[in-house]
Coordinates of C-alpha atoms in Angstrom, one line a residue:
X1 CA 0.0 0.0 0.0
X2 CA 3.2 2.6 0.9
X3 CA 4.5 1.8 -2.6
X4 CA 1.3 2.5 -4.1
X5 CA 0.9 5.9 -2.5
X6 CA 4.4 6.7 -3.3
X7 CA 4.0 6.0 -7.2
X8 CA 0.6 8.0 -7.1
X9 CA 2.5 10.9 -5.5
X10 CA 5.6 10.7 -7.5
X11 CA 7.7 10.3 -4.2
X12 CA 11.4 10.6 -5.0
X13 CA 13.4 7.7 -4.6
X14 CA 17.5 7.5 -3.7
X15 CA 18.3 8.8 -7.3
X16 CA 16.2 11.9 -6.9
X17 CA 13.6 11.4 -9.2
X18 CA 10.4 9.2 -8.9
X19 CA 7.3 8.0 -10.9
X20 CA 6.6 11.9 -11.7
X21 CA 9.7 12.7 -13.4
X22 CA 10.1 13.2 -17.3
X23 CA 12.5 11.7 -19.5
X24 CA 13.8 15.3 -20.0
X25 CA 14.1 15.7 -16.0
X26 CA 16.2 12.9 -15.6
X27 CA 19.1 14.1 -18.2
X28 CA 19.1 17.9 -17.8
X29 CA 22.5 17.0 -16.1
X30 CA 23.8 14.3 -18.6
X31 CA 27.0 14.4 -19.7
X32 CA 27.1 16.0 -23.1
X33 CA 25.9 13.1 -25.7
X34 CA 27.1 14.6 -29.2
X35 CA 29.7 12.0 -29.2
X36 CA 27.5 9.1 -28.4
X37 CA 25.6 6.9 -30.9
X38 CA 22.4 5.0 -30.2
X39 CA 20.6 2.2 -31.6
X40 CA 16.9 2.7 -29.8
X41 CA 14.2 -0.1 -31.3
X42 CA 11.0 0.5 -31.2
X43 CA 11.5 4.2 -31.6
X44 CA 8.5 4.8 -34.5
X45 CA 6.1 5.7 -31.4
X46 CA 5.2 5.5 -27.6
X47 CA 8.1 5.4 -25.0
X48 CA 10.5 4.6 -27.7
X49 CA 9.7 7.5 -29.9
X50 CA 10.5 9.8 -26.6
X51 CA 13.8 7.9 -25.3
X52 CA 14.7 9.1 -29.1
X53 CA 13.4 13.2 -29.2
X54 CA 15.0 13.2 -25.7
X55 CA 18.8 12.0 -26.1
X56 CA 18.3 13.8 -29.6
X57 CA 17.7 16.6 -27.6
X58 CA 21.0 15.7 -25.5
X59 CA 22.7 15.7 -28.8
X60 CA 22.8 11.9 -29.7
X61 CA 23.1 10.5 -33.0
X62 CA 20.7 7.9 -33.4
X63 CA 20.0 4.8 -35.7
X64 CA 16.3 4.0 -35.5
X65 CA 15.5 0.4 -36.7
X66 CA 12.1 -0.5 -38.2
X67 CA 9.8 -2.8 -39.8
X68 CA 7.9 0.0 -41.2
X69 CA 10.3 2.5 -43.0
X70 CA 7.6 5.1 -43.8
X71 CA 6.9 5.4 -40.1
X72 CA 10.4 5.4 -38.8
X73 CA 11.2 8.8 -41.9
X74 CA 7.8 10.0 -39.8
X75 CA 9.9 9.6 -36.5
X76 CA 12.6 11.4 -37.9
X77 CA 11.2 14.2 -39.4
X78 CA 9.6 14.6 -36.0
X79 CA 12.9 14.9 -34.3
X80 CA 14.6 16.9 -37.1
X81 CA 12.0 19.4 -37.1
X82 CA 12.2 20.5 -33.2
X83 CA 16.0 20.2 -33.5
X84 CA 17.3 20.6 -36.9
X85 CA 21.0 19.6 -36.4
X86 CA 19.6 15.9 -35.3
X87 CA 21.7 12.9 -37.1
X88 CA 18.9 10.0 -37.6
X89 CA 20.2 6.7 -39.2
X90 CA 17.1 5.1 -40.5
X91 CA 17.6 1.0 -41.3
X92 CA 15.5 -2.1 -41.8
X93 CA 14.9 -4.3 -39.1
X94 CA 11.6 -6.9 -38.6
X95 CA 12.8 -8.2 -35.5
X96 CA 10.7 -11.4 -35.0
X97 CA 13.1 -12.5 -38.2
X98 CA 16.8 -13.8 -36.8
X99 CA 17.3 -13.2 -40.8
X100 CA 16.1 -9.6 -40.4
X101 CA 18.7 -8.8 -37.3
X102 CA 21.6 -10.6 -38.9
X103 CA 21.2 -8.5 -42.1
X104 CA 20.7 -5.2 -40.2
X105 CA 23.8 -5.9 -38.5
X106 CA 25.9 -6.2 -41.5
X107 CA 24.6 -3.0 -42.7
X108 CA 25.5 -1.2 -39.5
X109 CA 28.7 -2.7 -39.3
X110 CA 29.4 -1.2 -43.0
X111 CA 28.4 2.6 -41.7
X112 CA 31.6 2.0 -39.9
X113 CA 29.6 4.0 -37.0
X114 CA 30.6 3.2 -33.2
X115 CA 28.4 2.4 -31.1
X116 CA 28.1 3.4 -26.9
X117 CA 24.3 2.9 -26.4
X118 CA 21.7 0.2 -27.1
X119 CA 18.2 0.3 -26.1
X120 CA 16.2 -2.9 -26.4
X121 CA 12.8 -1.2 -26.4
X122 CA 10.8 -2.8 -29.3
X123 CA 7.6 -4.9 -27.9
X124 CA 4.7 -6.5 -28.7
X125 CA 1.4 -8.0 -27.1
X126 CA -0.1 -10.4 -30.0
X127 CA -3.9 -11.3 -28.9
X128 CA -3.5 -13.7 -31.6
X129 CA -1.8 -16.9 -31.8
X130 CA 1.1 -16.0 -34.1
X131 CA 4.3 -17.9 -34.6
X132 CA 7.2 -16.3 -36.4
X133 CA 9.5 -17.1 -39.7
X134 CA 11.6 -19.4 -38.0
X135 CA 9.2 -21.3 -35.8
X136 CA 9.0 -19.0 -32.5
X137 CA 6.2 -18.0 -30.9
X138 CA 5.5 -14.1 -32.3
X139 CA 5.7 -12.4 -28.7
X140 CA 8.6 -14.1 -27.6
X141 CA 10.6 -13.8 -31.3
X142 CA 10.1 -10.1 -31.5
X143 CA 10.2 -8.7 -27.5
X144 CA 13.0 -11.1 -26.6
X145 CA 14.8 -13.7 -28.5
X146 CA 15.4 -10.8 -31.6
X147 CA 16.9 -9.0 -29.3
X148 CA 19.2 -11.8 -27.4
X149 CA 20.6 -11.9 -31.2
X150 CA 21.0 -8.5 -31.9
X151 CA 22.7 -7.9 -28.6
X152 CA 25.3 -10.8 -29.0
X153 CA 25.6 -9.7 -32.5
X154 CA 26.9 -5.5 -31.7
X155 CA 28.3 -6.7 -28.3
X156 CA 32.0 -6.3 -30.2
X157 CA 31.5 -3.2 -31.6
X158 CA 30.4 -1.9 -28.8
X159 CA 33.1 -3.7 -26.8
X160 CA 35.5 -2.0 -29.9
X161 CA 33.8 1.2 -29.6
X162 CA 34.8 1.4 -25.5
X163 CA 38.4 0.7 -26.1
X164 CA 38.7 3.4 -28.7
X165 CA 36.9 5.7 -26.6
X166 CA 36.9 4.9 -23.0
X167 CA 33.6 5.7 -22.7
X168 CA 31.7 2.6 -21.1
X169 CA 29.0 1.6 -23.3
X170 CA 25.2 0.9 -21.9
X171 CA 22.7 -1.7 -23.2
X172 CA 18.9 -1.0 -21.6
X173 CA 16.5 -4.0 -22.1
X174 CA 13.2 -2.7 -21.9
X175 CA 10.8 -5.1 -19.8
X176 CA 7.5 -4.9 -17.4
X177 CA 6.3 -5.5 -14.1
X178 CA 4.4 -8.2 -15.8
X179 CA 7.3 -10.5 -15.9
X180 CA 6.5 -11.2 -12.7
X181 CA 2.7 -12.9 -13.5
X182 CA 4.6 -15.9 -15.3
X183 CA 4.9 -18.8 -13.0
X184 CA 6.5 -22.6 -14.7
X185 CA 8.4 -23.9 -16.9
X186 CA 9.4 -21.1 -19.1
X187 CA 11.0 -23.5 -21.7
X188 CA 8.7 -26.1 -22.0
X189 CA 5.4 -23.4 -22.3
X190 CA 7.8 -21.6 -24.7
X191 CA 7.7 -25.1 -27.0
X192 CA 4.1 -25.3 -26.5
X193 CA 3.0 -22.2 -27.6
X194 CA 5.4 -22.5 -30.3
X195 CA 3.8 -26.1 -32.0
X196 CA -0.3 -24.6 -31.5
X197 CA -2.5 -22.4 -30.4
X198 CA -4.1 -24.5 -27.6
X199 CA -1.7 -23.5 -25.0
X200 CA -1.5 -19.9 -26.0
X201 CA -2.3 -17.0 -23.9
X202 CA -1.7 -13.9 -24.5
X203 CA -1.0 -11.9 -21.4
X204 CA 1.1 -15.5 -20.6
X205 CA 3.3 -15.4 -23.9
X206 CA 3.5 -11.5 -23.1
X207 CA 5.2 -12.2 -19.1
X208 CA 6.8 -15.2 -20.5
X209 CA 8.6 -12.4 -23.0
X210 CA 9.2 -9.6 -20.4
X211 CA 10.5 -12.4 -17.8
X212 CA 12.8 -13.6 -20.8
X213 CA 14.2 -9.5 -20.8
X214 CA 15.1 -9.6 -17.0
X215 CA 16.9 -12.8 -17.0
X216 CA 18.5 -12.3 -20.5
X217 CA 19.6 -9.4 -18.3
X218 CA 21.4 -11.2 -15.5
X219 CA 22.9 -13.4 -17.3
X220 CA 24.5 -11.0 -19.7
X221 CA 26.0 -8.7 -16.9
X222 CA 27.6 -11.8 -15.5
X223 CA 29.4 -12.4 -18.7
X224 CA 30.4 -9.3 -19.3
X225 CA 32.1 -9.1 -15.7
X226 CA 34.0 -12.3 -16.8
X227 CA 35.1 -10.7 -20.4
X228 CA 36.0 -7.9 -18.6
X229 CA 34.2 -6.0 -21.1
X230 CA 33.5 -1.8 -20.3
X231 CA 30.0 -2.7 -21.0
X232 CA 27.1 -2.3 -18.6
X233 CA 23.3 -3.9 -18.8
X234 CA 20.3 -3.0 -17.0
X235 CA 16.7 -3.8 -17.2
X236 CA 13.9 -1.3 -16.6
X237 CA 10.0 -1.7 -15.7
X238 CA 9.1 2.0 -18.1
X239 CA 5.4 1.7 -15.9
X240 CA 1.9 1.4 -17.3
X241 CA 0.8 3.9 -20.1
X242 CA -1.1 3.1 -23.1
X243 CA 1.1 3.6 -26.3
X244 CA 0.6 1.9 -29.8
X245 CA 1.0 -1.9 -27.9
X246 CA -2.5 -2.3 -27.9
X247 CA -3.0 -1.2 -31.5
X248 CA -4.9 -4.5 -32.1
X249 CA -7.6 -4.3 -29.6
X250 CA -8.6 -0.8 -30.0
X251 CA -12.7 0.1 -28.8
X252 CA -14.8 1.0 -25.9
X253 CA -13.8 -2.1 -23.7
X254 CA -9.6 -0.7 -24.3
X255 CA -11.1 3.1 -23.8
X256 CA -13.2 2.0 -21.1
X257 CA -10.0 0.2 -18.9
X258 CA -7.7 2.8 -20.1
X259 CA -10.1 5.4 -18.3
X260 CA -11.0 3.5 -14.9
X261 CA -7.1 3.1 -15.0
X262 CA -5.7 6.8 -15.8
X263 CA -5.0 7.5 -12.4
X264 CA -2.3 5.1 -12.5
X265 CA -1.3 5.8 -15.6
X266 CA 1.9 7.7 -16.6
X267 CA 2.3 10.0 -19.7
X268 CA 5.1 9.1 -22.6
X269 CA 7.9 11.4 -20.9
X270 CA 7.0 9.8 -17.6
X271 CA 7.1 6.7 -19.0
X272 CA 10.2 7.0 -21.2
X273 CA 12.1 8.6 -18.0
X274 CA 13.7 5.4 -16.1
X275 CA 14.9 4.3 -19.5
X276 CA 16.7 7.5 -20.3
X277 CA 17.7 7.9 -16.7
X278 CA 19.3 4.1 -17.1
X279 CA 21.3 5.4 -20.5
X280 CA 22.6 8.3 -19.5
X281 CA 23.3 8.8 -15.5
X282 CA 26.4 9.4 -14.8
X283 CA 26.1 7.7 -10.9
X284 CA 25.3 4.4 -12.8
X285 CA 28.6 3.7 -14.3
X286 CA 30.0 0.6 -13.5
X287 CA 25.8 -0.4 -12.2
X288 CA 24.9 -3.7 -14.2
X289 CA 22.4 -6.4 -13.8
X290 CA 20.0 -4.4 -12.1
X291 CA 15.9 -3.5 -12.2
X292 CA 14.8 -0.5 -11.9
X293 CA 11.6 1.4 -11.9
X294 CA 10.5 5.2 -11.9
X295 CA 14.4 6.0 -12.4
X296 CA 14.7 3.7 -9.0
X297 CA 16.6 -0.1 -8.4
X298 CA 14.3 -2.2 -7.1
X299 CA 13.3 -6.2 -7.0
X300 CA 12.5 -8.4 -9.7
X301 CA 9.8 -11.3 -9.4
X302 CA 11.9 -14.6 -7.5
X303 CA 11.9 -16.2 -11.3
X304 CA 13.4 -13.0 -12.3
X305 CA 16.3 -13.2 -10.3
X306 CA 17.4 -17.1 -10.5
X307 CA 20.3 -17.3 -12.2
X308 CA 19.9 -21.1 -13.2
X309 CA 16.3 -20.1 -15.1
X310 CA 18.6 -17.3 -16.3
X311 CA 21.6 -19.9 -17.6
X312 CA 19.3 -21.8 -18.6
X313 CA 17.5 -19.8 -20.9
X314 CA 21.0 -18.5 -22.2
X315 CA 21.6 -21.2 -23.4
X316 CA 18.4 -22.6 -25.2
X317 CA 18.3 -19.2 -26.8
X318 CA 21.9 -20.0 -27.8
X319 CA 20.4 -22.9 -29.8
X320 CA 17.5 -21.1 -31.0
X321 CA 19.6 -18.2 -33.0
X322 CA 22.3 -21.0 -34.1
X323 CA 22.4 -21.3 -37.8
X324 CA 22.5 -24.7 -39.0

């Protein structure tokens, strides 16, 4: 009930900043970023599309990866035309396809670009059974497993991009509270959903996704602490608001919900502020492997923070992105 209260107050936590703050708040005092380049996914709208006009604002250079290329020029020009001396890298990427991220990778690596920052922030709630090119369960392939892939596929830039610079380069995996509502064998409910639609839920498949971000997490800040790599991951809960995720179920009922809930709700900049706050504080160098919320580190859900689930699922999404 006191954490409640708290968020509905926008209580400041030990960072200064609380569920109130804007994503503009949280890096007024950011180091200067005209020298850092961003990859941000899911930046065409919603939380994304802020975490974008915000360290554009900070002087970023950003490449904006998207399925739909009309919509991601849209994104731009919206950017560009509040500040004009923006660089915006716009590339394909359909992240459900491991084809997709491989490809996009290539044609970063040819920009010859370096890279500091990498925000996993792309996500998707399918209300319909859905599974993807390669035989993954559409929620899971796009909001987690594309992701693993693209991660382990620029982890040596940006491990080359730290050494050249000495800059320590951040990765933010964007996740939900709602990791915590998946209970089981994360796995074996994966496989299932994955053969039919009998098993399939979608607000299941959805935690099963956002569970798959926090432990993907974990188990990547361990590794990097072996490798020794100048390379920091964290995962952030962004809060409830209603952006383009539930495009497909649009009405009265969604309206309806949406209303009885707004007192809860957070606007974009709110929303977008714990993932800015997580790519750009200063006080959190060297912090990896953490959750946090409303620009605060707090607790996972008990699966969240097992690190055999998380081994585990390293390595069955190791043999899921193999090419054979």
């Amino acid at each position: 009930m006191l954490e409640t209260v708290k968020y509905l107050i926008g209580s400041r936590g030990a960072s200064g900043f609380g569920s109130k703050s804007t994503a503009e708040e949280v890096t007024e005092t950011c180091p200067d970023l005209r020298f850092i380049t961003a990859i941000i996914t899911g930046a065409t709208s919603g939380i994304g599309a802020e975490t974008a006009r915000v360290l554009a604002k900070r002087g970023a250079r950003l490449v904006i990866p998207a399925r739909n290329l009309k919509a991601a020029a849209e994104a731009k020009a919206r950017i560009v035309s509040e500040f004009p001396n923006s660089e915006i890298v716009i590339m394909a990427l359909d992240l459900s396809s491991l084809s997709s991220v491989r490809k996009f990778v290539l044609d970063f690596e040819s920009l010859d670009l370096p890279l500091n920052l990498l925000v996993n922030n792309a996500g998707r709630f399918a209300h319909h059974h859905a599974i993807s090119e390669d035989g993954i369960e559409m929620t899971f392939a796009t909001n987690y497993l594309g992701h693993f892939l693209l991660t382990k596929l620029l982890l040596n830039k940006m491990m080359e991009t730290t050494k050249q610079t000495g800059v320590q380069g951040r990765i933010v995996n964007v996740s939900s509270s709602i990791n915590g509502w998946f209970s089981g064998d994360m796995i074996r409910y994966l496989g299932q959903i994955s053969r039919s639609k009998s098993q399939y839920d979608a607000t299941r498949a959805y935690a099963l996704s956002k569970l798959a971000n926090v432990l993907h997490t974990k188990e990547l800040a361990q590794r990097l602490k072996e490798m020794g790599a100048n390379v920091t991951v964290n995962c952030v809960h962004p809060g409830i608001v209603r952006t383009r995720l539930t495009r497909e179920r649009e009405g009265f009922i969604t309206d309806l919900v949406f209303f009885l809930a707004s007192k809860l709700l957070k606007t974009t900049p709110q929303a977008a502020s714990t993932t800015c706050y997580v790519a750009t504080y200063p006080r959190l160098e060297n912090v990896s492997g953490k959750y946090f919320a409303d620009c605060n580190e707090t607790w996972t859900s008990k699966l969240g923070s097992d690190s055999i689930e998380a081994s585990k699922l390293w390595a069955a999404s190791e043999i899921m992105v193999s090419e054979i």
